[in-house]
CSV table of C-alpha atoms in Angstrom, one decimal:
chain,number,residue,atom,x,y,z
F,1,ALA,CA,30.9,57.1,23.9
F,2,GLN,CA,31.7,58.8,27.2
F,3,LYS,CA,33.7,62.0,27.5
F,4,ILE,CA,34.9,64.0,30.5
F,5,THR,CA,36.1,67.6,30.2
F,6,GLN,CA,38.1,69.4,32.8
F,7,THR,CA,38.8,72.9,31.5
F,8,GLN,CA,41.2,74.1,34.2
F,9,PRO,CA,44.7,72.8,33.6
F,10,GLY,CA,46.0,74.6,36.7
F,11,MET,CA,44.7,76.5,39.7
F,12,PHE,CA,46.4,78.5,42.5
F,13,VAL,CA,44.4,78.9,45.7
F,14,GLN,CA,45.3,80.5,49.0
F,15,GLU,CA,45.4,78.2,52.0
F,16,LYS,CA,42.0,78.0,53.9
F,17,GLU,CA,40.0,79.2,51.0
F,18,ALA,CA,37.4,77.1,49.3
F,19,VAL,CA,38.1,75.9,45.7
F,20,THR,CA,35.9,74.5,43.0
F,21,LEU,CA,37.2,72.2,40.3
F,22,ASP,CA,35.1,72.0,37.2
F,23,CYS,CA,34.0,68.8,35.4
F,24,THR,CA,31.5,68.3,32.6
F,25,TYR,CA,30.6,65.0,31.1
F,26,ASP,CA,28.9,63.6,28.1
F,27,THR,CA,27.1,60.3,27.9
F,28,SER,CA,23.9,58.9,26.6
F,29,ASP,CA,23.7,56.3,29.2
F,30,PRO,CA,20.9,56.7,31.8
F,31,SER,CA,22.8,55.0,34.6
F,32,TYR,CA,26.4,56.1,35.4
F,33,GLY,CA,28.7,57.0,38.2
F,34,LEU,CA,30.9,60.0,38.6
F,35,PHE,CA,34.1,59.9,40.6
F,36,TRP,CA,36.8,62.3,41.7
F,37,TYR,CA,40.4,61.2,42.4
F,38,LYS,CA,43.4,63.0,43.8
F,39,GLN,CA,46.9,62.1,42.5
F,40,PRO,CA,49.8,63.5,44.5
F,41,SER,CA,53.3,63.6,43.0
F,42,SER,CA,53.9,60.1,44.3
F,43,GLY,CA,51.5,58.8,41.6
F,44,GLU,CA,48.9,56.9,43.6
F,45,MET,CA,45.3,57.7,42.7
F,46,ILE,CA,43.3,58.4,45.8
F,47,PHE,CA,39.5,58.1,45.7
F,48,LEU,CA,37.8,61.2,47.1
F,49,ILE,CA,34.0,61.1,46.3
F,50,TYR,CA,31.3,59.4,44.2
F,51,GLN,CA,28.0,60.6,42.8
F,52,GLY,CA,25.5,58.3,41.1
F,53,SER,CA,23.4,59.5,38.3
F,54,TYR,CA,20.1,58.7,40.2
F,55,ASP,CA,21.2,60.2,43.5
F,56,GLN,CA,18.9,63.0,44.5
F,57,GLN,CA,21.4,64.7,46.8
F,58,ASN,CA,24.9,66.0,46.3
F,59,ALA,CA,27.5,63.7,47.7
F,60,THR,CA,29.7,64.9,50.6
F,61,GLU,CA,32.8,63.4,52.2
F,62,GLY,CA,34.4,65.5,54.9
F,63,ARG,CA,35.9,68.6,53.3
F,64,TYR,CA,34.9,67.4,49.8
F,65,SER,CA,31.5,67.9,48.2
F,66,LEU,CA,30.3,67.3,44.7
F,67,ASN,CA,28.1,69.8,43.0
F,68,PHE,CA,26.0,67.6,40.7
F,69,GLN,CA,23.9,69.3,38.1
F,70,LYS,CA,22.5,66.6,36.0
F,71,ALA,CA,20.7,68.7,33.4
F,72,ARG,CA,23.9,70.6,32.7
F,73,LYS,CA,26.0,67.4,32.9
F,74,SER,CA,28.4,68.9,35.4
F,75,ALA,CA,30.0,67.4,38.5
F,76,ASN,CA,32.2,70.0,40.1
F,77,LEU,CA,34.3,69.1,43.1
F,78,VAL,CA,34.3,71.6,46.0
F,79,ILE,CA,37.0,71.5,48.6
F,80,SER,CA,36.3,73.6,51.6
F,81,ALA,CA,39.1,75.2,53.8
F,82,SER,CA,41.9,74.1,51.5
F,83,GLN,CA,45.1,72.8,53.1
F,84,LEU,CA,48.7,72.6,51.8
F,85,GLY,CA,48.3,68.9,51.5
F,86,ASP,CA,45.6,69.4,49.0
F,87,SER,CA,48.2,70.3,46.4
F,88,ALA,CA,47.9,67.6,43.7
F,89,MET,CA,46.4,66.6,40.4
F,90,TYR,CA,42.6,66.1,40.5
F,91,PHE,CA,40.8,63.9,38.0
F,92,CYS,CA,37.2,63.6,37.3
F,93,ALA,CA,36.1,60.2,36.0
F,94,MET,CA,32.9,58.3,35.1
F,95,LYS,CA,31.7,54.8,34.3
F,96,ARG,CA,28.5,53.4,33.1
F,97,THR,CA,26.5,50.4,34.2
F,98,GLY,CA,27.7,47.4,32.4
F,99,ASN,CA,31.3,48.4,32.1
F,100,GLU,CA,34.0,48.7,34.7
F,101,LYS,CA,36.0,51.0,32.5
F,102,LEU,CA,36.7,54.4,34.0
F,103,THR,CA,36.9,57.3,31.6
F,104,PHE,CA,39.1,60.1,32.9
F,105,GLY,CA,39.4,63.8,32.2
F,106,THR,CA,42.7,65.5,31.6
F,107,GLY,CA,43.0,66.6,35.2
F,108,THR,CA,43.5,69.9,37.1
F,109,ARG,CA,46.7,70.7,38.9
F,110,LEU,CA,45.8,72.4,42.2
F,111,THR,CA,48.5,74.3,44.1
F,112,ILE,CA,47.7,75.6,47.5
F,113,ILE,CA,49.6,78.8,48.5
F,114,PRO,CA,50.5,79.4,52.1
J,1,LYS,CA,42.4,46.3,55.3
J,2,ALA,CA,45.5,46.4,53.1
J,3,GLY,CA,45.3,48.5,50.0
J,4,VAL,CA,46.1,47.5,46.4
J,5,THR,CA,49.7,46.6,46.0
J,6,GLN,CA,51.8,46.7,42.8
J,7,THR,CA,55.2,45.3,42.1
J,8,PRO,CA,57.7,46.4,41.1
J,9,ARG,CA,57.4,50.1,41.7
J,10,TYR,CA,60.0,51.0,39.1
J,11,LEU,CA,61.3,49.2,36.0
J,12,ILE,CA,63.8,50.1,33.4
J,13,LYS,CA,63.8,48.1,30.2
J,14,THR,CA,65.2,48.4,26.7
J,15,ARG,CA,63.3,48.3,23.4
J,16,GLY,CA,62.3,44.8,22.3
J,17,GLN,CA,62.2,43.3,25.8
J,18,GLN,CA,59.1,42.2,27.6
J,19,VAL,CA,57.9,43.0,31.0
J,20,THR,CA,55.5,41.6,33.6
J,21,LEU,CA,53.8,43.8,36.2
J,22,SER,CA,51.9,42.4,39.2
J,23,CYS,CA,48.9,43.6,41.1
J,24,SER,CA,47.3,42.3,44.3
J,25,PRO,CA,43.8,43.7,44.9
J,26,ILE,CA,42.2,44.6,48.2
J,27,SER,CA,41.1,41.5,50.0
J,28,GLY,CA,37.7,40.4,48.9
J,29,HIS,CA,37.8,42.4,45.6
J,30,ARG,CA,37.3,40.3,42.5
J,31,SER,CA,37.6,42.9,39.8
J,32,VAL,CA,41.0,44.2,38.7
J,33,SER,CA,41.5,46.9,36.1
J,34,TRP,CA,44.7,48.2,34.5
J,35,TYR,CA,45.3,51.8,33.2
J,36,GLN,CA,48.2,53.4,31.4
J,37,GLN,CA,49.1,57.0,32.3
J,38,THR,CA,51.3,59.1,30.0
J,39,PRO,CA,51.8,62.9,29.8
J,40,GLY,CA,50.5,62.9,26.2
J,41,GLN,CA,47.6,60.5,26.3
J,42,GLY,CA,46.5,60.9,29.9
J,43,LEU,CA,44.8,58.0,31.7
J,44,GLN,CA,43.7,55.2,29.4
J,45,PHE,CA,42.0,51.9,30.2
J,46,LEU,CA,43.8,48.8,29.3
J,47,PHE,CA,41.6,45.9,30.4
J,48,GLU,CA,39.6,44.5,33.3
J,49,TYR,CA,39.5,41.1,34.8
J,50,PHE,CA,36.8,39.5,36.9
J,51,SER,CA,36.9,36.0,38.2
J,52,GLU,CA,39.8,35.1,36.0
J,53,THR,CA,38.1,36.3,32.8
J,54,GLN,CA,38.8,39.4,30.8
J,55,ARG,CA,35.6,41.2,30.8
J,56,ASN,CA,36.5,44.5,29.1
J,57,LYS,CA,39.4,45.6,26.9
J,58,GLY,CA,40.6,49.0,25.9
J,59,ASN,CA,42.1,50.1,22.6
J,60,PHE,CA,45.6,48.8,22.9
J,61,PRO,CA,47.6,46.5,20.6
J,62,GLY,CA,47.9,42.8,21.3
J,63,ARG,CA,51.4,43.3,22.8
J,64,PHE,CA,49.5,44.2,25.9
J,65,SER,CA,48.0,41.3,27.7
J,66,GLY,CA,46.9,40.3,31.1
J,67,ARG,CA,45.6,37.5,33.3
J,68,GLN,CA,44.0,37.0,36.7
J,69,PHE,CA,44.6,34.2,39.1
J,70,SER,CA,42.1,32.4,41.3
J,71,ASN,CA,43.1,34.5,44.3
J,72,SER,CA,42.2,37.6,42.2
J,73,ARG,CA,45.8,38.7,41.8
J,74,SER,CA,46.5,40.0,38.3
J,75,GLU,CA,49.5,40.4,36.0
J,76,MET,CA,49.9,42.4,32.9
J,77,ASN,CA,52.5,41.7,30.3
J,78,VAL,CA,53.9,43.9,27.6
J,79,SER,CA,55.9,42.2,24.9
J,80,THR,CA,58.3,43.8,22.4
J,81,LEU,CA,58.6,47.0,24.3
J,82,GLU,CA,58.6,50.3,22.4
J,83,LEU,CA,59.8,53.7,23.6
J,84,GLY,CA,56.1,54.9,23.7
J,85,ASP,CA,55.3,52.2,26.3
J,86,SER,CA,57.1,54.3,29.0
J,87,ALA,CA,54.4,55.2,31.4
J,88,LEU,CA,52.9,54.8,34.8
J,89,TYR,CA,50.8,51.7,34.9
J,90,LEU,CA,48.1,51.8,37.5
J,91,CYS,CA,46.1,48.8,38.8
J,92,ALA,CA,42.7,49.3,40.5
J,93,SER,CA,40.5,46.8,42.3
J,94,SER,CA,36.8,46.9,43.0
J,95,SER,CA,34.4,44.5,44.6
J,96,GLY,CA,32.6,43.5,41.4
J,97,LEU,CA,29.3,43.5,43.3
J,98,ALA,CA,26.4,41.6,41.8
J,99,GLY,CA,28.6,40.3,39.0
J,100,GLY,CA,30.2,43.6,38.6
J,101,ASN,CA,29.6,46.6,36.4
J,102,ALA,CA,27.6,48.5,38.9
J,103,PRO,CA,28.2,52.3,38.5
J,104,THR,CA,28.5,52.5,42.3
J,105,ASP,CA,31.4,50.1,42.5
J,106,THR,CA,34.4,52.3,43.4
J,107,GLN,CA,37.8,51.4,42.0
J,108,TYR,CA,40.7,51.8,44.4
J,109,PHE,CA,44.1,52.2,42.9
J,110,GLY,CA,47.6,51.0,43.8
J,111,PRO,CA,50.7,53.1,43.8
J,112,GLY,CA,51.6,52.2,40.2
J,113,THR,CA,54.6,50.8,38.4
J,114,ARG,CA,56.7,53.4,36.6
J,115,LEU,CA,58.1,51.8,33.4
J,116,THR,CA,60.9,53.4,31.5
J,117,VAL,CA,61.8,52.0,28.1
J,118,LEU,CA,65.3,53.0,26.8
């Protein structure tokens, strides 16, 4: 079975600072994908970034980067130069080859302070 | 390209009624997945359809069902509604490359349908 753990229920960060959101996962599958989604108060889940289990380099997408440490089974999201619009819930998720099901963590509520 | 659309956005029903939610995937996407989000249980996978066939199913009672049409649009139905069915129901689509199930296949979500059961 797969499991995602997000240990930070809430975080407050000053605007323009960098922030790291923690995610650890547990799986016995050799091939899997890790995803981060942002959910504003409107409810829609917005895809941010993806990391494959066989990818050698950490994924980056604009201000978002994923700090992937396979041996430690962690996939932390780093947001550089945070903005007020980054205030939202952030979910880490994974799926394995052979199954479209996404397993989500409990999320981290990020609040950016002006 | 238009994103995933879900209708209706809001629904209020009473216990015992049934409800049908609709999802239109991104053009060209053949896989549609449904998730239930509640404050207590978080995000839980309901089922996934690919080419009109249910390919994966989560751990939900038989009151929850779905289907997919030839144009990849999907509906989910909840019969005999219970108070605990109040939730945000999210639909997601993906391309289903190479028959689907690739870990690289990103799911893109719709805005959700917020169901309230009174």
